[in-house]
């Protein structure tokens, strides 16, 4: 799993324009969910375009441990023979979710309403992340959790033999928490209700409906209210995973800040619960077009074309947009450093409990490359230095966080001096092929620390 190997330092240098097409990998959120729901059907689910990053491979392995047959037929093409809702087997050994918060949290929810016990662990990043946000709601279903101090992994979950349905309002905007409760609700009798005050990515709801579950979404005074009828029989599906907007963010943002660039990023899922970054960039004045907009598999999809955008201005990113771009603040803060004026990011305290404390990781890394920032528990402000303005010359600590590593490598493509990251190994969790993809566009990124 990531973070257990020898560090891979990398350095990015300013070079010529980035040009060409960037075919980014499949969506990470959808890939996890496709494997998990496939494991709950009796019969064969086929998945194409699956992200073969370490996070998703850990979920595939976990589904095998719970009794499903999960096979890779060819690149991105996978087959899952599931066990049926209520049919999970008890794993014989510890489930290692690597770096993946989504994997571990969804699977803890999934098993919480089955009469089995499982122990979960992960890498140093995952072992430091809070799990009470999952163990609190699954306790309401009747599950018990025994973990380290502060609700950390390793942790053992004893699933409920006699689960009851739950009505739960998520205390923070989190698709992982919402999804864990819905997956737990699948094996509880009656109706499980999840209410979220702010909409978060809705892939679980869409996919549950696609697999034949009875699920409704209403907007009430309390918020977005999702009602799931438990113990359905899920029907196997064919799922074509769209390409990941969170991965598309890196070549898109690189093109906006590298002089003369013109990059096409085809087939990107533009589900409104995921597209906040692109809206923000356009507000900043980015030359970013949605070409060939269409619907695929019930999701809006387009080809993104990003061109060098020296006229970008800093803005205040509204807090209401945070959930729809929560994974994109690191790379947005790099773009902000090359814009004119300041960019204020507010309502972003969830960034402190991601794969790393992303506010701190970006703040220290940007400062080390000559950028002025301000930060607080729930906000982050970057003072833009204009096109080509970032001095660079620093080494950022990636902190086992793929998006921190990729963000600083993007910065180095436009900064005055090279920018290094101490360990780019975690990029393999979500974006295998990042290095050759960027190289094919003309980026200069090499495996040195300068
Ligand atoms: C994800 C939800 C988000 C996001 C993560 C993927 C998901 O986490 O940051 O990368 O697939 O449900 P939170 O639920 O903690 O916001």
Tab-separated table of C-alpha atoms and ligand atoms in Angstrom:
chain	number	residue	atom	x	y	z
A	1	UNK	CA	0.000	0.000	0.000
A	2	UNK	CA	1.083	3.579	-0.539
A	3	UNK	CA	3.297	5.276	1.939
A	4	UNK	CA	5.005	2.042	2.872
A	5	UNK	CA	7.627	2.220	0.141
A	6	UNK	CA	10.761	4.239	-0.447
A	7	UNK	CA	9.923	7.919	-0.993
A	8	UNK	CA	9.913	9.059	-4.623
A	9	UNK	CA	11.050	12.690	-4.780
A	10	UNK	CA	10.028	14.619	-7.893
A	11	UNK	CA	10.768	18.023	-9.337
A	12	UNK	CA	8.771	20.078	-11.839
A	13	UNK	CA	10.406	22.773	-13.968
A	14	UNK	CA	9.124	25.574	-16.119
A	15	UNK	CA	9.146	24.567	-19.800
A	16	UNK	CA	7.319	25.219	-23.049
A	17	UNK	CA	3.554	25.226	-23.495
A	18	UNK	CA	1.435	22.207	-22.605
A	19	UNK	CA	-0.445	20.900	-25.606
A	20	UNK	CA	-2.494	17.876	-26.601
A	21	UNK	CA	-5.147	15.623	-25.111
A	22	UNK	CA	-5.030	14.336	-21.534
A	23	UNK	CA	-6.984	11.114	-20.971
A	24	UNK	CA	-7.311	11.007	-17.199
A	25	UNK	CA	-8.328	7.845	-15.298
A	26	UNK	CA	-11.758	6.760	-14.094
A	27	UNK	CA	-13.591	8.432	-11.259
A	28	UNK	CA	-12.366	7.290	-7.854
A	29	UNK	CA	-15.645	7.800	-5.991
A	30	UNK	CA	-17.664	5.944	-8.621
A	31	UNK	CA	-15.078	3.147	-8.882
A	32	UNK	CA	-15.256	2.348	-5.141
A	33	UNK	CA	-19.048	2.351	-5.219
A	34	UNK	CA	-19.264	0.165	-8.337
A	35	UNK	CA	-17.161	-2.548	-6.661
A	36	UNK	CA	-19.088	-2.320	-3.391
A	37	UNK	CA	-22.562	-2.439	-4.921
A	38	UNK	CA	-21.456	-5.131	-7.367
A	39	UNK	CA	-20.430	-7.186	-4.327
A	40	UNK	CA	-23.996	-6.919	-2.988
A	41	UNK	CA	-25.720	-8.384	-6.055
A	42	UNK	CA	-26.289	-12.000	-6.875
A	43	UNK	CA	-24.961	-12.322	-10.427
A	44	UNK	CA	-22.368	-10.587	-12.548
A	45	UNK	CA	-21.691	-6.845	-12.531
A	46	UNK	CA	-19.361	-5.580	-15.276
A	47	UNK	CA	-17.401	-2.382	-14.765
A	48	UNK	CA	-15.486	-0.608	-17.522
A	49	UNK	CA	-13.203	2.356	-17.042
A	50	UNK	CA	-12.527	1.388	-13.413
A	51	UNK	CA	-9.773	3.448	-11.814
A	52	UNK	CA	-6.910	1.029	-11.130
A	53	UNK	CA	-5.329	3.219	-8.461
A	54	UNK	CA	-4.167	1.807	-5.130
A	55	UNK	CA	-7.219	3.110	-3.245
A	56	UNK	CA	-9.666	1.285	-5.481
A	57	UNK	CA	-7.527	-1.860	-5.654
A	58	UNK	CA	-7.672	-1.979	-1.847
A	59	UNK	CA	-11.476	-1.859	-2.025
A	60	UNK	CA	-11.457	-4.679	-4.619
A	61	UNK	CA	-9.343	-6.767	-2.246
A	62	UNK	CA	-11.661	-5.952	0.652
A	63	UNK	CA	-14.716	-7.076	-1.322
A	64	UNK	CA	-12.959	-10.403	-1.943
A	65	UNK	CA	-12.341	-10.697	1.804
A	66	UNK	CA	-16.087	-10.227	2.412
A	67	UNK	CA	-16.868	-13.072	-0.001
A	68	UNK	CA	-17.335	-11.518	-3.458
A	69	UNK	CA	-15.475	-12.732	-6.547
A	70	UNK	CA	-13.722	-9.757	-8.106
A	71	UNK	CA	-11.751	-10.268	-11.313
A	72	UNK	CA	-9.784	-8.001	-13.620
A	73	UNK	CA	-10.437	-9.013	-17.223
A	74	UNK	CA	-8.295	-6.365	-18.927
A	75	UNK	CA	-7.276	-2.780	-18.265
A	76	UNK	CA	-10.186	-1.032	-16.537
A	77	UNK	CA	-12.534	-3.934	-17.320
A	78	UNK	CA	-13.651	-5.793	-14.200
A	79	UNK	CA	-16.208	-8.430	-13.244
A	80	UNK	CA	-17.804	-8.767	-9.799
A	81	UNK	CA	-19.887	-11.740	-8.659
A	82	UNK	CA	-21.601	-10.600	-5.509
A	83	UNK	CA	-22.963	-12.291	-2.406
A	84	UNK	CA	-26.342	-10.512	-2.186
A	85	UNK	CA	-27.529	-7.996	0.422
A	86	UNK	CA	-27.108	-9.714	3.798
A	87	UNK	CA	-24.666	-12.257	2.383
A	88	UNK	CA	-21.313	-10.794	3.458
A	89	UNK	CA	-18.802	-13.339	4.779
A	90	UNK	CA	-16.599	-12.612	7.774
A	91	UNK	CA	-13.072	-11.691	6.606
A	92	UNK	CA	-10.347	-14.054	7.779
A	93	UNK	CA	-7.758	-11.346	8.184
A	94	UNK	CA	-7.340	-7.612	8.731
A	95	UNK	CA	-8.706	-5.343	5.974
A	96	UNK	CA	-5.981	-2.901	4.873
A	97	UNK	CA	-7.538	0.072	3.064
A	98	UNK	CA	-4.172	1.698	2.399
A	99	UNK	CA	-4.585	5.466	2.019
A	100	UNK	CA	-8.311	5.406	1.330
A	101	UNK	CA	-10.743	7.164	3.639
A	102	UNK	CA	-13.554	6.503	1.188
A	103	UNK	CA	-12.786	2.786	1.063
A	104	UNK	CA	-12.591	2.230	4.806
A	105	UNK	CA	-15.561	4.415	5.712
A	106	UNK	CA	-17.907	2.993	3.105
A	107	UNK	CA	-16.952	-0.578	3.954
A	108	UNK	CA	-17.341	-0.046	7.703
A	109	UNK	CA	-20.869	1.181	6.985
A	110	UNK	CA	-21.533	-1.689	4.607
A	111	UNK	CA	-20.696	-4.417	7.172
A	112	UNK	CA	-22.206	-2.711	10.221
A	113	UNK	CA	-25.573	-4.401	9.751
A	114	UNK	CA	-24.247	-7.933	9.173
A	115	UNK	CA	-23.563	-10.400	12.026
A	116	UNK	CA	-19.813	-10.437	11.382
A	117	UNK	CA	-16.689	-8.871	12.839
A	118	UNK	CA	-13.920	-7.182	10.856
A	119	UNK	CA	-10.759	-5.278	11.721
A	120	UNK	CA	-9.609	-2.371	9.558
A	121	UNK	CA	-6.298	-0.601	9.182
A	122	UNK	CA	-4.490	1.605	6.684
A	123	UNK	CA	-1.325	3.598	6.090
A	124	UNK	CA	0.001	6.275	8.462
A	125	UNK	CA	-2.246	8.922	6.864
A	126	UNK	CA	-5.409	6.838	7.201
A	127	UNK	CA	-4.520	5.736	10.738
A	128	UNK	CA	-4.471	9.396	11.780
A	129	UNK	CA	-7.936	10.236	10.372
A	130	UNK	CA	-11.127	10.462	12.459
A	131	UNK	CA	-13.521	7.519	12.284
A	132	UNK	CA	-16.045	8.615	14.936
A	133	UNK	CA	-18.033	10.176	12.083
A	134	UNK	CA	-18.749	6.570	11.017
A	135	UNK	CA	-18.794	4.744	14.343
A	136	UNK	CA	-21.366	7.207	15.770
A	137	UNK	CA	-24.060	6.520	13.149
A	138	UNK	CA	-23.369	2.782	12.852
A	139	UNK	CA	-23.834	2.459	16.632
A	140	UNK	CA	-27.435	3.585	16.047
A	141	UNK	CA	-27.918	0.528	13.824
A	142	UNK	CA	-26.596	-1.646	16.686
A	143	UNK	CA	-22.947	-2.082	15.606
A	144	UNK	CA	-20.034	-1.742	18.045
A	145	UNK	CA	-16.602	-0.277	17.319
A	146	UNK	CA	-13.326	-0.791	19.182
A	147	UNK	CA	-10.536	1.440	17.945
A	148	UNK	CA	-7.525	3.421	19.120
A	149	UNK	CA	-7.776	6.631	21.105
A	150	UNK	CA	-9.619	9.388	19.266
A	151	UNK	CA	-11.523	6.867	17.164
A	152	UNK	CA	-8.504	5.997	15.006
A	153	UNK	CA	-7.589	2.851	13.068
A	154	UNK	CA	-6.811	0.029	13.558
A	155	UNK	CA	-10.393	-0.556	14.522
A	156	UNK	CA	-12.648	-3.573	14.909
A	157	UNK	CA	-16.317	-3.339	13.995
A	158	UNK	CA	-18.765	-5.873	15.360
A	159	UNK	CA	-21.741	-5.767	13.045
A	160	UNK	CA	-25.265	-5.902	14.390
A	161	UNK	CA	-27.035	-9.259	14.251
A	162	UNK	CA	-30.382	-7.533	14.650
A	163	UNK	CA	-30.092	-4.128	12.958
A	164	UNK	CA	-32.712	-1.413	13.225
A	165	UNK	CA	-33.239	1.321	10.606
A	166	UNK	CA	-31.936	4.769	11.394
A	167	UNK	CA	-32.802	8.414	10.791
A	168	UNK	CA	-29.576	10.398	10.749
A	169	UNK	CA	-28.586	13.986	10.027
A	170	UNK	CA	-24.942	14.181	8.996
A	171	UNK	CA	-23.082	16.556	11.343
A	172	UNK	CA	-20.666	17.677	8.607
A	173	UNK	CA	-20.951	17.821	4.805
A	174	UNK	CA	-19.566	14.379	3.958
A	175	UNK	CA	-20.472	12.007	1.157
A	176	UNK	CA	-18.509	9.305	2.931
A	177	UNK	CA	-20.659	9.548	6.055
A	178	UNK	CA	-23.887	9.748	4.046
A	179	UNK	CA	-22.837	6.748	1.980
A	180	UNK	CA	-21.776	4.682	4.999
A	181	UNK	CA	-25.219	5.193	6.559
A	182	UNK	CA	-27.008	4.295	3.318
A	183	UNK	CA	-24.895	1.165	2.856
A	184	UNK	CA	-25.616	0.148	6.458
A	185	UNK	CA	-29.310	0.816	5.817
A	186	UNK	CA	-29.313	-1.681	2.959
A	187	UNK	CA	-29.298	-4.607	5.378
A	188	UNK	CA	-31.640	-3.094	7.984
A	189	UNK	CA	-35.379	-3.736	7.756
A	190	UNK	CA	-37.616	-0.711	7.046
A	191	UNK	CA	-36.601	2.759	5.964
A	192	UNK	CA	-33.274	4.410	6.699
A	193	UNK	CA	-33.284	8.187	6.297
A	194	UNK	CA	-30.189	10.379	5.877
A	195	UNK	CA	-30.473	14.154	5.930
A	196	UNK	CA	-27.702	16.435	4.770
A	197	UNK	CA	-27.871	20.193	5.240
A	198	UNK	CA	-25.620	20.781	2.244
A	199	UNK	CA	-25.621	18.570	-0.833
A	200	UNK	CA	-22.509	16.417	-1.242
A	201	UNK	CA	-21.569	14.152	-4.136
A	202	UNK	CA	-24.567	11.957	-4.904
A	203	UNK	CA	-22.979	8.955	-6.624
A	204	UNK	CA	-24.216	6.506	-3.974
A	205	UNK	CA	-27.830	7.604	-4.378
A	206	UNK	CA	-27.625	7.490	-8.172
A	207	UNK	CA	-25.958	4.106	-8.205
A	208	UNK	CA	-28.289	2.556	-5.620
A	209	UNK	CA	-31.222	3.607	-7.797
A	210	UNK	CA	-29.432	2.137	-10.832
A	211	UNK	CA	-29.022	-1.206	-9.032
A	212	UNK	CA	-32.754	-1.241	-8.321
A	213	UNK	CA	-32.946	-0.084	-4.692
A	214	UNK	CA	-35.988	1.916	-3.582
A	215	UNK	CA	-34.488	5.323	-2.816
A	216	UNK	CA	-35.985	8.802	-2.900
A	217	UNK	CA	-34.490	12.268	-2.463
A	218	UNK	CA	-36.569	15.220	-1.244
A	219	UNK	CA	-35.635	18.769	-0.355
A	220	UNK	CA	-37.262	19.598	2.979
A	221	UNK	CA	-36.802	22.326	5.588
A	222	UNK	CA	-34.260	20.050	7.291
A	223	UNK	CA	-32.178	19.673	4.137
A	224	UNK	CA	-31.650	17.079	1.449
A	225	UNK	CA	-33.535	14.039	2.729
A	226	UNK	CA	-32.718	10.602	1.353
A	227	UNK	CA	-34.969	7.658	2.160
A	228	UNK	CA	-33.815	4.118	1.436
A	229	UNK	CA	-35.931	0.991	1.861
A	230	UNK	CA	-33.801	-1.752	3.395
A	231	UNK	CA	-33.213	-5.343	2.330
A	232	UNK	CA	-33.745	-4.863	-1.409
A	233	UNK	CA	-32.660	-7.359	-3.977
A	234	UNK	CA	-30.060	-5.525	-6.041
A	235	UNK	CA	-29.811	-6.381	-9.724
A	236	UNK	CA	-26.349	-6.691	-11.330
A	237	UNK	CA	-25.415	-3.853	-13.673
A	238	UNK	CA	-23.018	-2.804	-16.407
A	239	UNK	CA	-21.280	0.342	-15.253
A	240	UNK	CA	-19.157	2.613	-17.445
A	241	UNK	CA	-17.167	4.778	-15.031
A	242	UNK	CA	-16.768	8.372	-16.263
A	243	UNK	CA	-13.339	10.024	-16.040
A	244	UNK	CA	-12.540	11.765	-12.787
A	245	UNK	CA	-13.070	15.560	-12.605
A	246	UNK	CA	-10.784	15.613	-9.552
A	247	UNK	CA	-7.962	14.137	-11.651
A	248	UNK	CA	-8.835	16.339	-14.661
A	249	UNK	CA	-8.203	19.292	-12.352
A	250	UNK	CA	-4.415	18.811	-12.565
A	251	UNK	CA	-3.844	19.041	-16.345
A	252	UNK	CA	-6.588	21.718	-16.549
A	253	UNK	CA	-4.956	23.909	-13.911
A	254	UNK	CA	-1.487	23.306	-15.346
A	255	UNK	CA	-2.691	24.519	-18.767
A	256	UNK	CA	-4.194	27.679	-17.259
A	257	UNK	CA	-0.880	28.772	-15.693
A	258	UNK	CA	1.738	27.604	-18.248
A	259	UNK	CA	2.270	30.178	-20.980
A	260	UNK	CA	0.942	29.251	-24.437
A	261	UNK	CA	-0.859	26.069	-23.301
A	262	UNK	CA	-3.927	24.531	-24.936
A	263	UNK	CA	-5.041	21.187	-23.461
A	264	UNK	CA	-8.124	19.053	-24.103
A	265	UNK	CA	-9.301	16.761	-21.283
A	266	UNK	CA	-12.001	14.535	-22.820
A	267	UNK	CA	-15.003	12.762	-21.255
A	268	UNK	CA	-15.090	14.391	-17.851
A	269	UNK	CA	-18.026	13.788	-15.533
A	270	UNK	CA	-19.575	17.171	-14.680
A	271	UNK	CA	-22.067	16.091	-12.040
A	272	UNK	CA	-22.922	19.416	-10.331
A	273	UNK	CA	-21.938	17.927	-6.951
A	274	UNK	CA	-18.370	17.620	-8.312
A	275	UNK	CA	-17.880	20.537	-10.709
A	276	UNK	CA	-17.308	23.440	-8.295
A	277	UNK	CA	-13.660	23.918	-9.284
A	278	UNK	CA	-14.465	24.522	-12.938
A	279	UNK	CA	-17.152	27.066	-12.028
A	280	UNK	CA	-14.666	28.834	-9.751
A	281	UNK	CA	-11.940	28.908	-12.397
A	282	UNK	CA	-14.358	30.398	-14.913
A	283	UNK	CA	-15.336	33.073	-12.391
A	284	UNK	CA	-11.642	33.870	-11.994
A	285	UNK	CA	-11.467	34.482	-15.747
A	286	UNK	CA	-9.992	31.157	-16.859
A	287	UNK	CA	-10.237	30.274	-20.537
A	288	UNK	CA	-11.974	26.977	-19.825
A	289	UNK	CA	-14.622	25.661	-22.217
A	290	UNK	CA	-17.028	22.725	-21.943
A	291	UNK	CA	-16.986	21.221	-25.434
A	292	UNK	CA	-19.418	18.625	-26.741
A	293	UNK	CA	-21.629	18.575	-23.592
A	294	UNK	CA	-23.732	15.416	-23.392
A	295	UNK	CA	-25.327	12.890	-21.011
A	296	UNK	CA	-23.709	9.502	-20.418
A	297	UNK	CA	-25.040	6.874	-18.005
A	298	UNK	CA	-27.244	9.486	-16.343
A	299	UNK	CA	-24.329	11.860	-15.684
A	300	UNK	CA	-23.529	15.125	-17.505
A	301	UNK	CA	-20.227	14.761	-19.378
A	302	UNK	CA	-18.144	17.159	-21.508
A	303	UNK	CA	-14.667	17.579	-22.970
A	304	UNK	CA	-12.806	20.311	-21.124
A	305	UNK	CA	-10.562	22.655	-23.080
A	306	UNK	CA	-8.184	24.756	-21.000
A	307	UNK	CA	-5.962	27.457	-22.441
A	308	UNK	CA	-3.325	29.657	-20.829
A	309	UNK	CA	-5.171	32.346	-18.879
A	310	UNK	CA	-2.912	35.219	-17.799
A	311	UNK	CA	-5.876	37.460	-16.913
A	312	UNK	CA	-7.158	35.405	-13.968
A	313	UNK	CA	-8.233	37.406	-10.905
A	314	UNK	CA	-8.512	36.212	-7.320
A	315	UNK	CA	-12.047	35.791	-5.957
A	316	UNK	CA	-13.836	34.798	-2.759
A	317	UNK	CA	-15.005	31.217	-3.241
A	318	UNK	CA	-18.424	30.901	-1.595
A	319	UNK	CA	-18.673	28.490	1.347
A	320	UNK	CA	-21.779	26.896	-0.210
A	321	UNK	CA	-19.604	25.659	-3.055
A	322	UNK	CA	-17.075	23.903	-0.809
A	323	UNK	CA	-18.621	20.427	-0.926
A	324	UNK	CA	-18.642	20.396	-4.729
A	325	UNK	CA	-14.901	21.059	-4.937
A	326	UNK	CA	-13.603	19.779	-1.613
A	327	UNK	CA	-10.749	17.792	-3.164
A	328	UNK	CA	-9.756	20.633	-5.501
A	329	UNK	CA	-8.726	23.356	-3.030
A	330	UNK	CA	-5.052	22.322	-3.089
A	331	UNK	CA	-4.721	22.785	-6.846
A	332	UNK	CA	-6.972	25.866	-6.782
A	333	UNK	CA	-4.585	27.447	-4.295
A	334	UNK	CA	-1.765	26.903	-6.806
A	335	UNK	CA	-3.768	28.589	-9.575
A	336	UNK	CA	-4.591	31.377	-7.090
A	337	UNK	CA	-0.869	31.982	-6.583
A	338	UNK	CA	-0.586	32.772	-10.329
A	339	UNK	CA	-3.711	34.978	-10.429
A	340	UNK	CA	-3.825	38.700	-9.713
A	341	UNK	CA	-5.208	39.656	-6.305
A	342	UNK	CA	-6.190	37.432	-3.440
A	343	UNK	CA	-8.279	34.287	-3.456
A	344	UNK	CA	-10.252	33.591	-0.285
A	345	UNK	CA	-11.407	30.050	0.434
A	346	UNK	CA	-13.929	29.916	3.270
A	347	UNK	CA	-15.979	27.211	4.983
A	348	UNK	CA	-13.204	24.704	4.361
A	349	UNK	CA	-12.475	23.159	7.769
A	350	UNK	CA	-13.052	19.645	6.381
A	351	UNK	CA	-9.736	20.141	4.525
A	352	UNK	CA	-7.991	19.681	7.859
A	353	UNK	CA	-9.028	16.006	8.085
A	354	UNK	CA	-8.318	14.793	4.561
A	355	UNK	CA	-5.364	12.544	3.579
A	356	UNK	CA	-3.364	15.327	5.277
A	357	UNK	CA	-4.292	18.633	6.917
A	358	UNK	CA	-4.541	20.189	3.471
A	359	UNK	CA	-4.674	23.793	4.668
A	360	UNK	CA	-1.449	23.348	6.593
A	361	UNK	CA	0.212	21.310	3.821
A	362	UNK	CA	-0.595	23.932	1.153
A	363	UNK	CA	0.223	26.851	3.431
A	364	UNK	CA	3.690	25.554	4.385
A	365	UNK	CA	4.466	24.426	0.827
A	366	UNK	CA	3.374	27.704	-0.776
A	367	UNK	CA	5.288	29.747	1.794
A	368	UNK	CA	8.355	27.641	1.031
A	369	UNK	CA	7.985	28.699	-2.600
A	370	UNK	CA	7.663	32.406	-1.890
A	371	UNK	CA	3.861	32.826	-1.723
A	372	UNK	CA	2.082	34.787	1.023
A	373	UNK	CA	-0.893	33.065	2.600
A	374	UNK	CA	-3.260	33.556	5.518
A	375	UNK	CA	-5.054	30.725	7.251
A	376	UNK	CA	-7.450	29.970	10.061
A	377	UNK	CA	-9.339	26.921	11.298
A	378	UNK	CA	-11.947	27.305	8.544
A	379	UNK	CA	-10.344	29.517	5.849
A	380	UNK	CA	-7.345	29.839	3.594
A	381	UNK	CA	-6.288	32.914	1.603
A	382	UNK	CA	-3.651	32.996	-1.115
A	383	UNK	CA	-2.109	36.281	-2.255
A	384	UNK	CA	-1.701	35.969	-6.015
A	385	UNK	CA	1.593	36.960	-7.600
A	386	UNK	CA	0.304	37.203	-11.171
A	387	UNK	CA	1.274	35.146	-14.248
A	388	UNK	CA	4.683	33.511	-13.797
A	389	UNK	CA	5.003	35.288	-10.457
A	390	UNK	CA	5.612	32.422	-8.020
A	391	UNK	CA	9.323	32.375	-7.120
A	392	UNK	CA	9.458	28.569	-6.540
A	393	UNK	CA	12.720	26.972	-5.469
A	394	UNK	CA	11.208	25.086	-2.496
A	395	UNK	CA	10.528	21.477	-1.589
A	396	UNK	CA	7.004	20.742	-0.380
A	397	UNK	CA	6.186	17.882	1.982
A	398	UNK	CA	3.520	15.688	0.370
A	399	UNK	CA	2.487	14.148	3.728
A	400	UNK	CA	1.230	10.911	2.091
A	401	UNK	CA	-1.310	13.015	0.198
A	402	UNK	CA	-1.607	12.476	-3.573
A	403	UNK	CA	-3.345	15.792	-4.213
A	404	UNK	CA	-0.699	17.789	-2.328
A	405	UNK	CA	2.048	16.099	-4.379
A	406	UNK	CA	0.319	16.742	-7.727
A	407	UNK	CA	-0.559	20.334	-6.802
A	408	UNK	CA	3.063	21.303	-6.144
A	409	UNK	CA	4.243	19.569	-9.308
A	410	UNK	CA	1.709	21.686	-11.232
A	411	UNK	CA	3.092	24.786	-9.478
A	412	UNK	CA	6.631	23.941	-10.578
A	413	UNK	CA	5.607	23.988	-14.252
A	414	UNK	CA	5.015	27.745	-14.082
A	415	UNK	CA	7.144	28.971	-11.156
A	416	UNK	CA	10.377	30.864	-11.754
A	417	UNK	CA	12.531	28.186	-10.120
A	418	UNK	CA	11.787	24.420	-9.964
A	419	UNK	CA	9.452	23.106	-7.284
A	420	UNK	CA	10.094	19.715	-5.653
A	421	UNK	CA	7.982	17.342	-3.582
A	422	UNK	CA	9.626	15.005	-1.112
A	423	UNK	CA	7.496	11.986	-2.033
A	424	UNK	CA	5.297	11.644	-5.096
A	425	UNK	CA	4.599	7.949	-4.377
A	426	UNK	CA	1.033	8.611	-3.132
A	427	UNK	CA	-0.001	9.864	-6.598
A	428	UNK	CA	-0.528	6.170	-7.421
A	429	UNK	CA	-3.519	6.095	-5.060
A	430	UNK	CA	-5.708	8.070	-7.484
A	431	UNK	CA	-3.792	8.916	-10.667
A	432	UNK	CA	-1.565	6.122	-11.940
A	433	UNK	CA	-0.065	7.407	-15.183
A	434	UNK	CA	0.197	11.017	-13.995
A	435	UNK	CA	3.889	11.243	-14.937
A	436	UNK	CA	3.626	9.955	-18.564
A	437	UNK	CA	0.380	11.886	-19.118
A	438	UNK	CA	1.967	15.168	-18.060
A	439	UNK	CA	5.168	14.383	-19.995
A	440	UNK	CA	3.139	13.769	-23.181
A	441	UNK	CA	1.661	17.274	-22.811
A	442	UNK	CA	5.187	18.692	-22.642
A	443	UNK	CA	5.618	19.028	-18.883
A	444	UNK	CA	9.077	18.669	-17.371
A	445	UNK	CA	8.673	16.548	-14.253
A	446	UNK	CA	11.496	14.234	-13.232
A	447	UNK	CA	12.341	11.921	-10.376
A	448	UNK	CA	14.910	14.092	-8.663
A	449	UNK	CA	14.898	16.401	-5.700
A	450	UNK	CA	16.760	19.037	-7.730
B	1	LIG	C1	-15.522	11.101	-1.235
B	1	LIG	C2	-15.992	12.070	-0.396
B	1	LIG	C3	-15.183	13.215	0.070
B	1	LIG	C4	-13.897	13.358	-0.737
B	1	LIG	C5	-13.224	12.042	-0.998
B	1	LIG	C6	-14.150	11.126	-1.767
B	1	LIG	C7	-16.422	10.004	-1.633
B	1	LIG	O1	-14.838	13.009	1.427
B	1	LIG	O2	-12.998	14.228	-0.087
B	1	LIG	O3	-12.030	12.205	-1.742
B	1	LIG	O4	-16.109	9.274	-2.601
B	1	LIG	O5	-17.465	9.857	-0.995
B	1	LIG	P1	-15.798	13.460	2.641
B	1	LIG	O6	-16.988	12.600	2.634
B	1	LIG	O7	-14.952	13.247	3.871
B	1	LIG	O8	-16.092	14.903	2.376
